[in-house]
Amino acid sequence: MSKILKVSRRTLLSGAAGAATLAVTPRLFSPAIAQNAPLKVGLMLPYTGTFAKLGQFIDNGFELYYQQKGLKLGGREVQFIKVDDESKPEAATDNMNRLVGREKVDVVVGTVHSGVAMAMVKVARDTKTMLIIPNAGANDATGALCAPNVFRTSFSNWQATFPAGKVMFDAGIKNVVTITWRYTAGAEMISGFSENFTKSGGKIVEDLTLPFPEVEFQALITRIATLKPDAVFSFFAGGGAVKFVKDYAAAGLNKTIPLYGAGFLTDGTIAAQGEAANGIKTTLHYADNLDNPANLAFLKAFKAKTGLDGDIYAVQGYDAAALFDIGLTAVGGDAKAQDKMIAAMGAAKIDSPRGPLSFNKAHNPIQNIYLREVRNGRNELVSIAQAAVDDPARGCKMA
Ligand code: BEZ
């Protein structure tokens, strides 16, 4: 079972919150002072496994915003309760129920993995708990399972890859092999890309998959070499993306068959991929060198806090805190005033490091999707692949 970590203001300041080993600490605040008690924020993220770094960067981004606000959100002090979800869908309902039922958090922020997020959305809908998704792109979270109390500060899987279909066809690519993990995000990312690529006139030669989170790519890379498509389109992230990009280059395919993908292929992974990532083109709602004041300030502050370069995961965590802060501020810190808080969050216009960020009726971001290319160890902006992309929110009936 996943461990829970309760984090006070002091532990955050000392930096202990980011410790990889989560441990139980005694209850910090008495229910008797609930009136003035700190706001309880549940962070349900992967702190171990192939997506561990992604979870940690979301956590760091959220914390950075909260620190910039004087260790408060909506004017209230915060107690963090952290759960390592290990990117395991089978443990997700129990983990979420512990945060909501036992810990009685005011909001849950999570997670990275689409399968885990779907279980979280179901509990959030049933219990009317505020949920902010800072990464997982499962289309249904802001589609068929949309709910007033569920927001996303990241993307839908469709949204991240649909623009790539046209970009690649317009670049003269006529036939493509796709490759991904066999789970919700993999299927939806490839489907969004394929929808636009085939509509534009392109052909999918073959869809290759392997189970999540396996990294034995060799047989599939050999298959790509045999098929000789004009290009490959892929979705991998975290540790799996590092291994895939290195294996692709080690097989020499980076010299003959251009590798494209959803931007997660090279975001947060580029340092570990090294030269093997050079020239990879991806689409995402962020690029390292976006030259806007919010991004420049964010990258500087993130570096000062962590000593690390910010990435899309950190941005999504930062914006999750900003969105909740906007909602809470509108209700003077009273998280129980949910209707008013939701209205303020739905109307939020955030000057995000990624560029302008607003929300559609289903609470999914409306945002630019950029074409980027790996140059000089960075995901550099090539162009706006599609401006102000709005997910169709298929099947969403907001109550
Ligand atoms: C997902 O499972 O939705 C996901 C995981 C990592 C990066 C992007 C999406």
Short mmCIF file of C-alpha atoms and ligand atoms in Angstrom, two decimals:
data_model
loop_
_atom_site.label_atom_id
_atom_site.label_comp_id
_atom_site.label_asym_id
_atom_site.label_seq_id
_atom_site.Cartn_x
_atom_site.Cartn_y
_atom_site.Cartn_z
CA MET A 1 0.00 0.00 0.00
CA SER A 2 1.22 3.54 -0.73
CA LYS A 3 2.54 5.58 2.15
CA ILE A 4 1.16 8.95 3.15
CA LEU A 5 3.22 11.98 4.07
CA LYS A 6 1.79 14.96 5.91
CA VAL A 7 3.83 18.08 5.40
CA SER A 8 3.74 21.24 7.45
CA ARG A 9 4.98 24.68 6.58
CA ARG A 10 8.24 23.97 8.43
CA THR A 11 9.06 20.74 6.59
CA LEU A 12 8.43 22.46 3.28
CA LEU A 13 10.79 25.26 4.18
CA SER A 14 13.49 22.79 5.16
CA GLY A 15 13.08 21.00 1.85
CA ALA A 16 12.16 17.66 3.44
CA ALA A 17 8.92 17.52 1.46
CA GLY A 18 10.67 16.33 -1.62
CA ALA A 19 12.18 13.26 0.04
CA ALA A 20 11.81 10.17 -2.11
CA THR A 21 10.89 7.91 0.80
CA LEU A 22 7.48 8.85 2.07
CA ALA A 23 6.78 8.29 5.75
CA VAL A 24 3.90 8.83 8.14
CA THR A 25 4.23 11.76 10.51
CA PRO A 26 1.94 12.49 13.46
CA ARG A 27 -1.22 14.49 12.88
CA LEU A 28 -0.14 18.10 12.89
CA PHE A 29 -3.36 19.99 13.49
CA SER A 30 -6.32 19.34 15.78
CA PRO A 31 -9.87 19.15 14.38
CA ALA A 32 -10.88 21.28 17.37
CA ILE A 33 -9.33 24.28 15.65
CA ALA A 34 -10.86 23.42 12.30
CA GLN A 35 -12.14 26.98 11.97
CA ASN A 36 -8.62 28.34 11.61
CA ALA A 37 -7.08 25.08 10.49
CA PRO A 38 -4.87 25.08 7.45
CA LEU A 39 -6.28 24.14 4.11
CA LYS A 40 -5.64 20.47 3.34
CA VAL A 41 -4.16 19.81 -0.09
CA GLY A 42 -3.74 16.20 -1.18
CA LEU A 43 -0.95 15.67 -3.70
CA MET A 44 -1.47 12.26 -5.33
CA LEU A 45 1.45 11.81 -7.70
CA PRO A 46 3.98 9.19 -8.79
CA TYR A 47 7.05 9.62 -6.58
CA THR A 48 8.47 6.25 -7.71
CA GLY A 49 8.54 4.33 -10.99
CA THR A 50 8.93 5.42 -14.61
CA PHE A 51 7.00 8.69 -14.01
CA ALA A 52 8.72 9.57 -10.69
CA LYS A 53 10.55 12.59 -12.08
CA LEU A 54 7.35 13.91 -13.62
CA GLY A 55 5.56 13.72 -10.27
CA GLN A 56 8.43 15.41 -8.46
CA PHE A 57 8.51 18.31 -10.94
CA ILE A 58 4.73 18.83 -10.62
CA ASP A 59 5.19 18.86 -6.84
CA ASN A 60 8.08 21.36 -7.11
CA GLY A 61 6.08 23.60 -9.45
CA PHE A 62 3.06 23.62 -7.12
CA GLU A 63 5.26 24.38 -4.13
CA LEU A 64 7.06 27.18 -5.97
CA TYR A 65 3.79 29.03 -6.58
CA TYR A 66 2.70 28.53 -2.96
CA GLN A 67 6.03 29.83 -1.70
CA GLN A 68 5.77 32.87 -3.97
CA LYS A 69 2.39 33.55 -2.34
CA GLY A 70 3.98 33.72 1.14
CA LEU A 71 3.25 30.05 1.95
CA LYS A 72 -0.47 30.59 1.50
CA LEU A 73 -3.20 29.80 -1.01
CA GLY A 74 -6.29 32.01 -1.08
CA GLY A 75 -4.86 33.67 2.03
CA ARG A 76 -4.80 30.38 3.99
CA GLU A 77 -1.98 28.31 5.35
CA VAL A 78 -1.68 24.87 3.82
CA GLN A 79 -1.05 21.35 5.04
CA PHE A 80 0.09 19.01 2.28
CA ILE A 81 -0.74 15.33 2.37
CA LYS A 82 1.28 13.44 -0.21
CA VAL A 83 0.58 10.00 -1.63
CA ASP A 84 2.83 8.07 -4.00
CA ASP A 85 0.39 6.58 -6.51
CA GLU A 86 3.21 4.65 -8.24
CA SER A 87 1.32 5.06 -11.56
CA LYS A 88 -0.73 2.01 -10.55
CA PRO A 89 -4.41 2.22 -11.61
CA GLU A 90 -5.28 -0.78 -9.43
CA ALA A 91 -4.35 1.16 -6.26
CA ALA A 92 -5.88 4.48 -7.35
CA THR A 93 -9.38 4.19 -5.89
CA ASP A 94 -8.06 3.21 -2.45
CA ASN A 95 -5.45 5.99 -2.49
CA MET A 96 -8.03 8.58 -3.47
CA ASN A 97 -10.53 7.31 -0.87
CA ARG A 98 -7.88 7.68 1.84
CA LEU A 99 -7.27 11.30 0.90
CA VAL A 100 -10.95 12.14 0.61
CA GLY A 101 -12.46 9.92 3.34
CA ARG A 102 -9.79 9.65 6.01
CA GLU A 103 -7.75 12.81 5.48
CA LYS A 104 -10.73 14.95 4.42
CA VAL A 105 -8.65 17.08 2.08
CA ASP A 106 -10.11 20.26 0.58
CA VAL A 107 -8.65 19.52 -2.84
CA VAL A 108 -6.73 16.72 -4.52
CA VAL A 109 -4.04 17.60 -7.06
CA GLY A 110 -3.13 14.60 -9.23
CA THR A 111 -1.96 12.82 -11.23
CA VAL A 112 0.36 11.89 -14.14
CA HIS A 113 -0.97 8.53 -15.45
CA SER A 114 -4.27 8.54 -17.37
CA GLY A 115 -5.49 5.23 -15.91
CA VAL A 116 -4.88 6.42 -12.35
CA ALA A 117 -6.56 9.75 -13.13
CA MET A 118 -9.74 8.06 -14.38
CA ALA A 119 -10.18 6.28 -11.04
CA MET A 120 -9.56 9.60 -9.25
CA VAL A 121 -12.17 11.37 -11.37
CA LYS A 122 -14.78 8.76 -10.45
CA VAL A 123 -14.18 9.23 -6.70
CA ALA A 124 -14.11 13.03 -7.11
CA ARG A 125 -17.46 12.95 -8.96
CA ASP A 126 -19.08 10.67 -6.35
CA THR A 127 -17.84 12.69 -3.37
CA LYS A 128 -17.89 16.16 -5.00
CA THR A 129 -14.26 16.67 -3.98
CA MET A 130 -12.32 19.35 -5.86
CA LEU A 131 -9.82 17.69 -8.19
CA ILE A 132 -7.16 19.46 -10.26
CA ILE A 133 -5.35 17.23 -12.76
CA PRO A 134 -1.82 18.59 -13.34
CA ASN A 135 -0.84 16.17 -16.11
CA ALA A 136 -2.86 13.05 -17.02
CA GLY A 137 -4.49 13.59 -20.41
CA ALA A 138 -7.29 10.96 -20.36
CA ASN A 139 -9.83 12.46 -22.77
CA ASP A 140 -12.81 11.33 -20.69
CA ALA A 141 -11.70 13.34 -17.62
CA THR A 142 -12.92 16.46 -19.42
CA GLY A 143 -15.12 14.51 -21.83
CA ALA A 144 -17.74 11.90 -20.96
CA LEU A 145 -16.81 12.04 -17.24
CA CYS A 146 -16.53 15.82 -16.96
CA ALA A 147 -17.80 17.36 -13.72
CA PRO A 148 -18.03 20.87 -12.25
CA ASN A 149 -15.51 20.00 -9.50
CA VAL A 150 -12.89 18.54 -11.88
CA PHE A 151 -10.33 20.83 -13.58
CA ARG A 152 -7.24 20.12 -15.62
CA THR A 153 -4.19 22.41 -15.96
CA SER A 154 -2.40 20.18 -18.46
CA PHE A 155 -3.97 18.95 -21.73
CA SER A 156 -6.22 16.26 -23.14
CA ASN A 157 -4.37 13.48 -24.93
CA TRP A 158 -6.21 14.41 -28.14
CA GLN A 159 -5.15 18.05 -27.77
CA ALA A 160 -1.43 17.30 -27.38
CA THR A 161 -1.11 15.38 -30.64
CA PHE A 162 -3.94 16.40 -33.02
CA PRO A 163 -1.95 19.40 -34.37
CA ALA A 164 1.02 17.12 -35.20
CA GLY A 165 -1.00 15.29 -37.86
CA LYS A 166 -1.27 18.31 -40.11
CA VAL A 167 2.22 19.62 -39.32
CA MET A 168 3.79 16.34 -40.43
CA PHE A 169 1.66 15.99 -43.58
CA ASP A 170 2.47 19.59 -44.54
CA ALA A 171 6.17 18.76 -44.11
CA GLY A 172 5.83 16.21 -46.94
CA ILE A 173 5.48 13.08 -44.80
CA LYS A 174 3.00 10.71 -46.44
CA ASN A 175 3.26 7.47 -44.45
CA VAL A 176 3.96 6.94 -40.79
CA VAL A 177 4.50 4.11 -38.30
CA THR A 178 3.24 4.88 -34.80
CA ILE A 179 4.65 3.44 -31.59
CA THR A 180 3.50 3.73 -27.98
CA TRP A 181 2.59 1.98 -24.72
CA ARG A 182 -0.65 0.01 -24.62
CA TYR A 183 -2.76 2.07 -22.19
CA THR A 184 -5.22 4.96 -22.28
CA ALA A 185 -2.74 7.78 -22.91
CA GLY A 186 -0.87 5.84 -25.59
CA ALA A 187 -4.03 4.93 -27.48
CA GLU A 188 -5.49 8.45 -27.26
CA MET A 189 -2.30 10.28 -28.21
CA ILE A 190 -1.87 8.10 -31.30
CA SER A 191 -5.56 8.43 -32.16
CA GLY A 192 -5.46 12.28 -31.98
CA PHE A 193 -2.43 12.37 -34.27
CA SER A 194 -3.86 9.78 -36.71
CA GLU A 195 -7.22 11.59 -36.95
CA ASN A 196 -5.59 14.73 -38.33
CA PHE A 197 -2.84 12.98 -40.32
CA THR A 198 -5.25 10.74 -42.27
CA LYS A 199 -7.76 13.59 -42.68
CA SER A 200 -4.93 15.60 -44.27
CA GLY A 201 -4.20 12.70 -46.71
CA GLY A 202 -1.52 10.70 -44.85
CA LYS A 203 -1.43 6.95 -44.32
CA ILE A 204 -0.68 4.99 -41.13
CA VAL A 205 1.44 2.01 -42.19
CA GLU A 206 1.34 0.19 -38.85
CA ASP A 207 0.58 0.90 -35.16
CA LEU A 208 3.19 -0.69 -32.86
CA THR A 209 2.59 -1.09 -29.12
CA LEU A 210 4.04 -2.68 -26.02
CA PRO A 211 2.59 -2.96 -22.49
CA PHE A 212 3.05 -0.03 -20.06
CA PRO A 213 5.69 0.53 -18.65
CA GLU A 214 7.86 -2.00 -20.55
CA VAL A 215 11.01 -0.78 -22.30
CA GLU A 216 12.07 -3.75 -24.45
CA PHE A 217 11.93 -1.79 -27.72
CA GLN A 218 14.34 -3.84 -29.83
CA ALA A 219 11.85 -6.00 -31.77
CA LEU A 220 9.67 -2.98 -32.56
CA ILE A 221 12.66 -0.90 -33.70
CA THR A 222 13.65 -3.75 -36.02
CA ARG A 223 10.08 -3.74 -37.39
CA ILE A 224 10.32 0.02 -38.09
CA ALA A 225 13.59 -0.54 -39.97
CA THR A 226 11.86 -3.18 -42.11
CA LEU A 227 8.79 -1.01 -42.85
CA LYS A 228 10.89 2.07 -43.77
CA PRO A 229 8.14 4.70 -43.27
CA ASP A 230 8.71 8.39 -44.07
CA ALA A 231 8.65 9.05 -40.31
CA VAL A 232 7.71 7.60 -36.91
CA PHE A 233 5.21 9.22 -34.52
CA SER A 234 5.49 8.18 -30.87
CA PHE A 235 4.23 8.68 -27.34
CA PHE A 236 6.50 7.78 -24.44
CA ALA A 237 7.35 9.76 -21.30
CA GLY A 238 9.67 9.67 -18.30
CA GLY A 239 12.15 6.82 -17.99
CA GLY A 240 10.59 4.95 -20.94
CA ALA A 241 11.10 7.94 -23.24
CA VAL A 242 14.77 8.16 -22.28
CA LYS A 243 15.32 4.50 -23.19
CA PHE A 244 13.30 4.64 -26.43
CA VAL A 245 15.16 7.67 -27.82
CA LYS A 246 18.54 6.13 -26.95
CA ASP A 247 17.62 2.76 -28.48
CA TYR A 248 16.29 4.44 -31.65
CA ALA A 249 19.57 6.32 -32.09
CA ALA A 250 21.69 3.28 -31.18
CA ALA A 251 19.97 1.40 -34.04
CA GLY A 252 20.95 4.26 -36.36
CA LEU A 253 17.33 5.03 -37.29
CA ASN A 254 17.67 8.68 -36.24
CA LYS A 255 19.83 9.13 -39.36
CA THR A 256 17.29 7.63 -41.80
CA ILE A 257 13.72 7.81 -40.40
CA PRO A 258 12.82 11.09 -38.63
CA LEU A 259 11.38 10.60 -35.14
CA TYR A 260 8.40 12.72 -34.12
CA GLY A 261 6.19 12.50 -31.05
CA ALA A 262 4.07 14.11 -28.38
CA GLY A 263 6.39 16.52 -26.56
CA PHE A 264 6.62 14.26 -23.49
CA LEU A 265 9.15 12.26 -25.50
CA THR A 266 11.79 14.93 -24.91
CA ASP A 267 10.41 17.09 -22.04
CA GLY A 268 12.05 16.43 -18.70
CA THR A 269 14.11 13.69 -20.36
CA ILE A 270 16.43 15.63 -22.65
CA ALA A 271 19.46 15.75 -20.35
CA ALA A 272 19.43 11.97 -19.93
CA GLN A 273 18.93 11.42 -23.68
CA GLY A 274 21.91 13.58 -24.65
CA GLU A 275 22.92 13.60 -28.34
CA ALA A 276 20.41 10.84 -29.15
CA ALA A 277 17.60 13.43 -28.90
CA ASN A 278 19.06 15.92 -31.39
CA GLY A 279 16.65 16.81 -34.19
CA ILE A 280 13.55 15.14 -32.70
CA LYS A 281 10.43 17.19 -33.44
CA THR A 282 7.43 17.14 -31.12
CA THR A 283 4.23 19.04 -30.39
CA LEU A 284 3.39 20.29 -26.90
CA HIS A 285 1.85 23.25 -25.04
CA TYR A 286 5.32 24.43 -24.00
CA ALA A 287 8.82 25.07 -25.35
CA ASP A 288 11.89 25.79 -23.22
CA ASN A 289 12.68 29.08 -24.94
CA LEU A 290 9.20 30.65 -25.01
CA ASP A 291 10.16 34.28 -24.81
CA ASN A 292 7.42 35.67 -22.60
CA PRO A 293 7.96 37.41 -19.25
CA ALA A 294 6.00 34.74 -17.32
CA ASN A 295 8.22 31.94 -18.66
CA LEU A 296 11.46 33.83 -18.07
CA ALA A 297 10.47 34.60 -14.48
CA PHE A 298 9.24 31.05 -13.89
CA LEU A 299 12.43 29.40 -15.16
CA LYS A 300 14.58 31.73 -13.07
CA ALA A 301 12.57 31.11 -9.90
CA PHE A 302 12.39 27.35 -10.46
CA LYS A 303 16.16 27.20 -10.94
CA ALA A 304 16.72 29.26 -7.80
CA LYS A 305 14.45 26.97 -5.77
CA THR A 306 15.54 23.57 -7.05
CA GLY A 307 18.81 24.08 -8.93
CA LEU A 308 17.08 22.42 -11.91
CA ASP A 309 15.69 23.54 -15.27
CA GLY A 310 11.90 23.83 -15.30
CA ASP A 311 9.87 21.77 -17.75
CA ILE A 312 6.24 21.25 -18.74
CA TYR A 313 5.49 19.17 -15.64
CA ALA A 314 6.72 21.93 -13.34
CA VAL A 315 4.65 24.46 -15.32
CA GLN A 316 1.51 22.33 -14.98
CA GLY A 317 2.04 22.03 -11.20
CA TYR A 318 2.67 25.77 -10.91
CA ASP A 319 -0.52 26.54 -12.84
CA ALA A 320 -2.54 24.06 -10.73
CA ALA A 321 -1.60 26.09 -7.65
CA ALA A 322 -2.39 29.34 -9.48
CA LEU A 323 -5.82 28.08 -10.52
CA PHE A 324 -6.75 26.92 -7.03
CA ASP A 325 -5.46 30.20 -5.58
CA ILE A 326 -7.76 32.12 -7.93
CA GLY A 327 -10.77 30.02 -6.85
CA LEU A 328 -9.98 30.27 -3.15
CA THR A 329 -9.31 33.99 -3.28
CA ALA A 330 -12.75 34.52 -4.84
CA VAL A 331 -14.35 32.91 -1.77
CA GLY A 332 -12.09 34.51 0.85
CA GLY A 333 -10.40 31.16 1.53
CA ASP A 334 -13.66 29.30 2.28
CA ALA A 335 -13.18 26.06 0.32
CA LYS A 336 -16.72 24.98 1.24
CA ALA A 337 -18.16 27.72 -1.01
CA GLN A 338 -17.67 25.37 -3.94
CA ASP A 339 -20.07 26.85 -6.52
CA LYS A 340 -18.54 30.31 -6.34
CA MET A 341 -15.02 28.90 -6.29
CA ILE A 342 -15.72 26.74 -9.37
CA ALA A 343 -17.19 29.74 -11.21
CA ALA A 344 -14.03 31.78 -10.54
CA MET A 345 -11.77 28.93 -11.63
CA GLY A 346 -13.78 28.34 -14.80
CA ALA A 347 -13.45 32.02 -15.73
CA ALA A 348 -9.72 32.20 -14.88
CA LYS A 349 -7.34 33.66 -17.44
CA ILE A 350 -3.82 32.76 -16.41
CA ASP A 351 -0.65 34.37 -17.74
CA SER A 352 1.11 30.99 -17.76
CA PRO A 353 4.76 30.31 -18.65
CA ARG A 354 3.26 28.31 -21.57
CA GLY A 355 1.43 31.43 -22.87
CA PRO A 356 -2.25 32.39 -22.43
CA LEU A 357 -4.24 29.78 -20.48
CA SER A 358 -8.02 29.69 -20.13
CA PHE A 359 -10.55 26.89 -19.68
CA ASN A 360 -13.39 25.50 -21.79
CA LYS A 361 -16.84 24.51 -20.47
CA ALA A 362 -15.48 21.06 -19.57
CA HIS A 363 -12.60 22.66 -17.59
CA ASN A 364 -9.84 21.58 -20.01
CA PRO A 365 -7.22 24.19 -20.99
CA ILE A 366 -7.52 26.23 -24.16
CA GLN A 367 -3.90 26.81 -25.17
CA ASN A 368 -1.38 27.04 -27.99
CA ILE A 369 0.25 23.83 -29.15
CA TYR A 370 3.82 24.46 -30.29
CA LEU A 371 6.06 22.60 -32.73
CA ARG A 372 9.48 22.18 -31.09
CA GLU A 373 12.79 20.69 -32.16
CA VAL A 374 15.60 19.43 -29.93
CA ARG A 375 18.59 21.71 -30.49
CA ASN A 376 21.46 22.38 -28.10
CA GLY A 377 19.93 20.17 -25.43
CA ARG A 378 16.68 22.16 -25.37
CA ASN A 379 13.17 21.82 -26.78
CA GLU A 380 13.31 24.94 -28.94
CA LEU A 381 10.28 26.62 -30.44
CA VAL A 382 9.91 26.14 -34.21
CA SER A 383 6.40 27.56 -34.69
CA ILE A 384 2.89 27.56 -33.26
CA ALA A 385 1.52 24.26 -34.63
CA GLN A 386 -2.04 25.34 -33.81
CA ALA A 387 -3.14 28.38 -31.82
CA ALA A 388 -5.66 28.31 -28.94
CA VAL A 389 -6.48 24.61 -29.32
CA ASP A 390 -9.77 23.67 -27.64
CA ASP A 391 -10.52 20.01 -26.92
CA PRO A 392 -13.91 18.93 -28.35
CA ALA A 393 -14.94 17.54 -24.92
CA ARG A 394 -16.73 14.66 -26.59
CA GLY A 395 -19.56 13.32 -24.44
CA CYS A 396 -19.31 16.03 -21.76
CA LYS A 397 -22.63 16.97 -20.20
CA MET A 398 -21.84 19.37 -17.39
CA ALA A 399 -24.48 19.08 -14.66
C1 BEZ B 1 -0.79 10.08 -19.22
O1 BEZ B 1 -0.80 8.91 -18.79
O2 BEZ B 1 -1.83 10.73 -19.43
C2 BEZ B 1 0.53 10.76 -19.47
C3 BEZ B 1 1.67 10.33 -18.81
C4 BEZ B 1 2.87 10.97 -19.02
C5 BEZ B 1 2.94 12.07 -19.88
C6 BEZ B 1 1.81 12.48 -20.54
C7 BEZ B 1 0.60 11.83 -20.34
#
